[in-house]
Coordinates of N, CA and C in Angstrom, one line a residue:
X1 N -67.7 -9.1 36.8 CA -67.0 -7.9 36.4 C -66.0 -7.2 37.3
X2 N -64.9 -6.9 37.1 CA -64.0 -6.4 38.1 C -63.8 -5.0 37.8
X3 N -63.3 -4.2 38.9 CA -63.1 -2.7 38.7 C -62.4 -2.1 37.7
X4 N -61.5 -2.6 37.2 CA -60.5 -2.0 36.0 C -61.7 -2.3 34.7
X5 N -62.3 -3.3 34.5 CA -63.2 -3.4 33.6 C -64.2 -2.5 33.6
X6 N -65.1 -2.4 34.7 CA -66.2 -1.7 35.3 C -65.9 -0.2 34.7
X7 N -64.4 0.3 35.4 CA -64.2 1.6 35.2 C -63.7 1.8 33.6
X8 N -63.3 1.3 32.8 CA -63.0 1.5 31.5 C -64.2 1.4 30.7
X9 N -65.2 0.4 31.0 CA -66.6 0.4 30.4 C -67.2 1.8 30.8
X10 N -67.5 2.3 31.7 CA -68.0 3.4 32.3 C -67.7 4.7 31.7
X11 N -66.3 4.7 31.6 CA -65.3 5.8 30.9 C -65.8 5.8 29.2
X12 N -65.8 4.7 28.7 CA -66.3 4.7 27.2 C -67.5 5.1 27.0
X13 N -68.3 4.6 27.9 CA -70.2 5.1 27.7 C -70.1 6.5 27.8
X14 N -69.3 7.2 29.0 CA -69.8 8.6 29.4 C -69.2 9.4 28.6
X15 N -67.8 9.1 28.0 CA -67.3 9.9 26.9 C -67.7 9.7 25.4
X16 N -68.7 8.8 25.1 CA -68.9 8.3 23.8 C -69.2 9.5 23.1
X17 N -70.1 10.2 23.3 CA -70.0 11.5 22.4 C -68.7 12.2 21.7
X18 N -68.0 12.4 22.6 CA -66.8 13.0 22.3 C -65.6 12.0 21.8
X19 N -65.7 10.9 22.0 CA -64.5 9.9 21.5 C -65.1 9.3 20.1
X20 N -66.3 9.0 20.1 CA -66.6 8.4 18.8 C -66.2 7.4 18.4
X21 N -66.0 6.4 19.4 CA -65.2 5.2 19.1 C -66.2 4.1 18.6
X22 N -67.3 3.9 19.6 CA -68.2 2.7 19.4 C -69.4 3.2 19.2
X23 N -70.3 3.1 18.1 CA -71.6 3.4 17.4 C -72.6 2.7 18.3
X24 N -72.2 2.0 19.0 CA -72.9 1.1 20.0 C -73.2 1.6 21.4
X25 N -72.3 2.4 21.9 CA -72.4 3.1 23.1 C -73.5 3.5 23.4
X26 N -74.1 3.5 24.7 CA -75.6 4.2 25.0 C -75.8 5.4 24.5
X27 N -75.1 6.5 24.8 CA -75.0 7.7 24.1 C -75.2 8.0 22.9
X28 N -74.3 7.3 22.1 CA -74.6 7.2 20.4 C -75.6 6.8 20.3
X29 N -76.1 6.0 20.7 CA -77.5 5.1 20.3 C -78.8 6.1 20.6
X30 N -78.7 6.6 21.7 CA -79.8 7.7 22.0 C -79.5 9.0 21.1
X31 N -78.7 9.5 20.9 CA -78.4 10.4 20.0 C -78.9 10.1 18.4
X32 N -78.9 8.8 17.9 CA -79.3 8.3 16.7 C -80.8 8.0 17.0
X33 N -81.4 8.1 17.8 CA -82.6 7.8 18.1 C -83.1 6.3 18.2
X34 N -82.1 5.6 18.7 CA -82.1 4.3 18.7 C -82.2 3.7 20.2
X35 N -82.9 2.6 20.4 CA -82.6 2.3 21.7 C -81.7 1.7 22.4
X36 N -81.4 1.4 23.7 CA -80.1 0.4 23.9 C -80.1 -0.8 23.2
X37 N -78.9 -1.3 23.3 CA -78.9 -2.8 22.9 C -79.5 -3.5 24.1
X38 N -80.2 -4.8 23.8 CA -80.6 -5.4 24.8 C -79.4 -5.8 25.8
X39 N -79.6 -5.6 27.2 CA -78.6 -6.0 28.2 C -77.5 -4.9 28.4
X40 N -77.8 -3.6 27.6 CA -76.8 -2.7 27.9 C -76.9 -2.1 29.0
X41 N -78.2 -1.6 29.4 CA -78.6 -0.7 30.4 C -78.1 -1.9 31.6
X42 N -78.4 -3.0 31.7 CA -78.1 -3.9 32.8 C -76.5 -3.7 33.1
X43 N -75.7 -3.8 32.1 CA -74.3 -3.8 32.0 C -73.7 -2.6 32.8
X44 N -74.4 -1.6 32.2 CA -74.1 -0.3 33.0 C -74.4 -0.3 34.2
X45 N -75.6 -0.8 34.7 CA -75.9 -0.7 36.1 C -74.8 -1.8 37.0
X46 N -74.6 -2.9 36.4 CA -73.5 -3.7 36.9 C -72.3 -2.9 37.3
X47 N -71.8 -2.4 36.1 CA -70.7 -1.4 36.3 C -70.5 -0.4 37.0
X48 N -71.8 0.3 37.3 CA -71.8 1.4 38.4 C -71.6 0.7 39.7
X49 N -72.5 -0.4 39.9 CA -72.5 -1.2 41.2 C -70.7 -1.8 41.8
X50 N -70.3 -2.1 40.7 CA -68.9 -2.5 41.1 C -68.0 -1.3 41.2
X51 N -68.2 -0.2 40.4 CA -67.6 0.9 40.7 C -67.9 1.5 42.4
X52 N -69.1 1.5 42.6 CA -69.5 1.9 43.8 C -68.7 1.4 44.7
X53 N -68.7 -0.4 44.6 CA -67.9 -0.9 45.7 C -66.6 -0.7 45.8
X54 N -65.8 -0.5 44.6 CA -64.6 -0.1 44.6 C -64.2 1.0 45.1
X55 N -65.0 2.2 45.3 CA -64.7 3.5 45.6 C -65.6 3.8 46.9
X56 N -66.3 3.1 47.9 CA -67.2 3.3 48.9 C -66.5 4.0 50.1
X57 N -65.2 3.4 50.0 CA -64.3 4.2 51.1 C -63.2 4.9 50.5
X58 N -63.3 5.5 49.5 CA -62.4 6.1 48.9 C -62.8 7.9 49.5
X59 N -61.7 8.6 49.8 CA -61.7 9.8 50.4 C -62.1 10.9 48.8
X60 N -61.3 10.4 47.7 CA -61.6 11.3 46.6 C -61.8 10.5 45.4
X61 N -62.3 11.2 44.4 CA -63.0 10.6 43.3 C -61.9 11.1 42.2
X62 N -61.8 10.2 41.1 CA -60.8 10.5 39.9 C -61.6 11.3 39.0
X63 N -61.3 12.6 38.7 CA -61.7 13.7 38.1 C -62.3 13.1 36.8
X64 N -61.8 12.4 36.1 CA -62.0 11.7 34.8 C -63.4 10.9 34.9
X65 N -63.4 10.2 35.9 CA -64.5 9.1 36.1 C -65.9 10.1 36.4
X66 N -65.5 11.0 37.3 CA -66.7 11.9 37.7 C -67.3 12.6 36.7
X67 N -66.2 13.2 35.6 CA -66.8 13.7 34.4 C -67.7 12.5 33.7
X68 N -67.1 11.3 33.2 CA -67.7 10.4 32.5 C -69.1 10.0 33.0
X69 N -69.2 10.0 34.2 CA -70.5 9.6 35.0 C -71.3 10.7 34.9
X70 N -71.1 11.9 35.1 CA -71.8 13.0 35.1 C -72.5 13.1 33.7
X71 N -71.6 13.0 32.7 CA -72.1 13.0 31.2 C -73.0 11.7 30.6
X72 N -72.7 10.5 31.2 CA -73.4 9.7 31.1 C -75.1 9.9 31.7
X73 N -74.8 10.5 32.8 CA -76.5 11.0 33.4 C -77.3 11.7 32.8
X74 N -76.4 12.9 32.6 CA -77.2 14.1 32.3 C -77.3 13.9 30.7
X75 N -76.5 13.7 29.7 CA -76.6 13.9 28.4 C -77.7 12.4 28.1
X76 N -77.7 11.4 28.7 CA -78.8 10.3 28.3 C -80.1 10.7 28.7
X77 N -80.3 11.5 29.6 CA -81.6 12.2 29.9 C -82.1 13.2 29.0
X78 N -80.8 14.0 28.6 CA -81.2 15.1 27.5 C -81.4 14.3 26.3
X79 N -80.8 13.5 25.8 CA -80.9 12.8 24.6 C -82.4 12.1 24.7
X80 N -82.7 11.5 25.7 CA -84.2 10.9 25.7 C -85.1 11.8 25.5
X81 N -85.0 13.0 26.2 CA -86.3 14.1 26.2 C -86.2 14.5 24.9
X82 N -84.9 15.1 24.1 CA -84.8 15.3 22.6 C -85.4 14.5 21.9
X83 N -85.3 13.2 22.1 CA -85.7 12.1 21.1 C -87.2 11.9 21.3
X84 N -87.8 11.8 22.6 CA -89.2 11.9 22.6 C -89.8 13.1 22.1
X85 N -89.4 14.4 22.2 CA -90.1 15.6 21.7 C -89.9 15.5 20.4
X86 N -88.9 14.8 19.7 CA -89.1 14.5 18.0 C -89.8 13.4 17.5
X87 N -90.6 12.6 18.7 CA -91.1 11.7 18.2 C -90.8 10.1 18.2
X88 N -89.6 10.1 18.9 CA -88.8 8.7 19.1 C -89.5 8.1 19.9
X89 N -90.1 6.7 19.5 CA -90.8 5.6 20.1 C -90.0 4.8 21.2
X90 N -89.6 5.3 22.1 CA -88.7 4.7 22.9 C -88.9 3.5 23.8
X91 N -88.5 2.7 24.1 CA -89.0 1.4 24.9 C -89.6 2.0 26.1
X92 N -90.5 1.2 26.6 CA -91.6 1.7 27.7 C -90.6 1.9 29.0
X93 N -89.8 1.2 29.0 CA -88.9 1.4 30.4 C -87.6 2.2 30.7
X94 N -87.4 2.7 29.2 CA -86.1 3.4 29.2 C -86.1 4.7 29.9
X95 N -87.1 5.4 30.4 CA -87.0 6.3 31.1 C -86.6 6.1 32.6
X96 N -87.3 5.2 33.2 CA -87.1 4.5 34.4 C -85.5 3.8 34.5
X97 N -85.1 3.3 33.5 CA -83.7 2.9 33.6 C -82.8 3.9 33.4
X98 N -82.8 4.9 32.8 CA -82.0 6.2 32.8 C -82.1 6.6 34.3
X99 N -83.2 6.8 35.2 CA -83.5 7.3 36.1 C -82.6 6.2 37.0
X100 N -82.5 5.0 37.1 CA -81.6 4.2 38.0 C -80.1 4.2 37.5
X101 N -80.0 4.7 36.2 CA -78.5 5.0 36.3 C -78.2 6.2 36.9
X102 N -78.9 7.2 36.9 CA -78.7 8.4 37.7 C -78.5 8.0 39.2
X103 N -79.7 7.4 39.7 CA -79.4 7.1 41.3 C -78.0 6.3 41.3
X104 N -77.8 5.5 40.7 CA -76.6 4.8 40.8 C -75.1 5.7 40.8
X105 N -75.1 6.6 40.0 CA -74.3 7.4 39.8 C -74.3 8.6 41.2
X106 N -75.2 8.8 41.7 CA -75.5 9.6 42.9 C -74.8 8.6 44.1
X107 N -75.2 7.5 43.9 CA -74.4 6.6 45.0 C -73.0 6.6 45.0
X108 N -72.4 6.5 43.9 CA -71.1 6.7 43.9 C -70.6 8.1 44.4
X109 N -71.2 9.2 44.0 CA -70.8 10.4 44.7 C -71.1 10.7 46.1
X110 N -72.1 10.2 46.7 CA -72.2 10.1 48.1 C -71.7 9.1 48.8
X111 N -71.4 8.0 48.2 CA -70.7 6.7 49.2 C -71.8 6.0 49.8
X112 N -73.0 6.2 49.4 CA -74.3 5.4 50.2 C -75.0 4.9 48.8
X113 N -75.3 3.7 48.8 CA -76.0 2.7 48.0 C -77.5 3.2 47.9
X114 N -77.9 3.8 46.9 CA -79.3 4.1 46.8 C -80.2 3.2 45.9
X115 N -79.4 2.4 45.1 CA -80.1 1.6 44.1 C -80.7 0.3 44.6
X116 N -81.4 -0.5 43.9 CA -82.2 -1.8 44.4 C -81.3 -2.7 44.3

């Protein structure tokens, strides 16, 4: 995956609830009480690593990207919690996967990779 592909993928994932383009984006699936598509979290984590590598020496970050990453992190965790409280039977590792996404986003913001 190259940087432009990763950037566009993360923009789509992060803005999924407002754009409503793809019903299979992570946030839309969580909103519907559905688990991620197999491999979806892995693809997001890969894209985050690619974007991190592309931006690690950047002095400034693109405001639109920052917003999309923020939404991806915060809304995924909020939707998980909301679903959990409503009785959704999430996959066993989903909470940890969402935490890994949050750590990768923090890495992009800080410029220091904290993921595994």
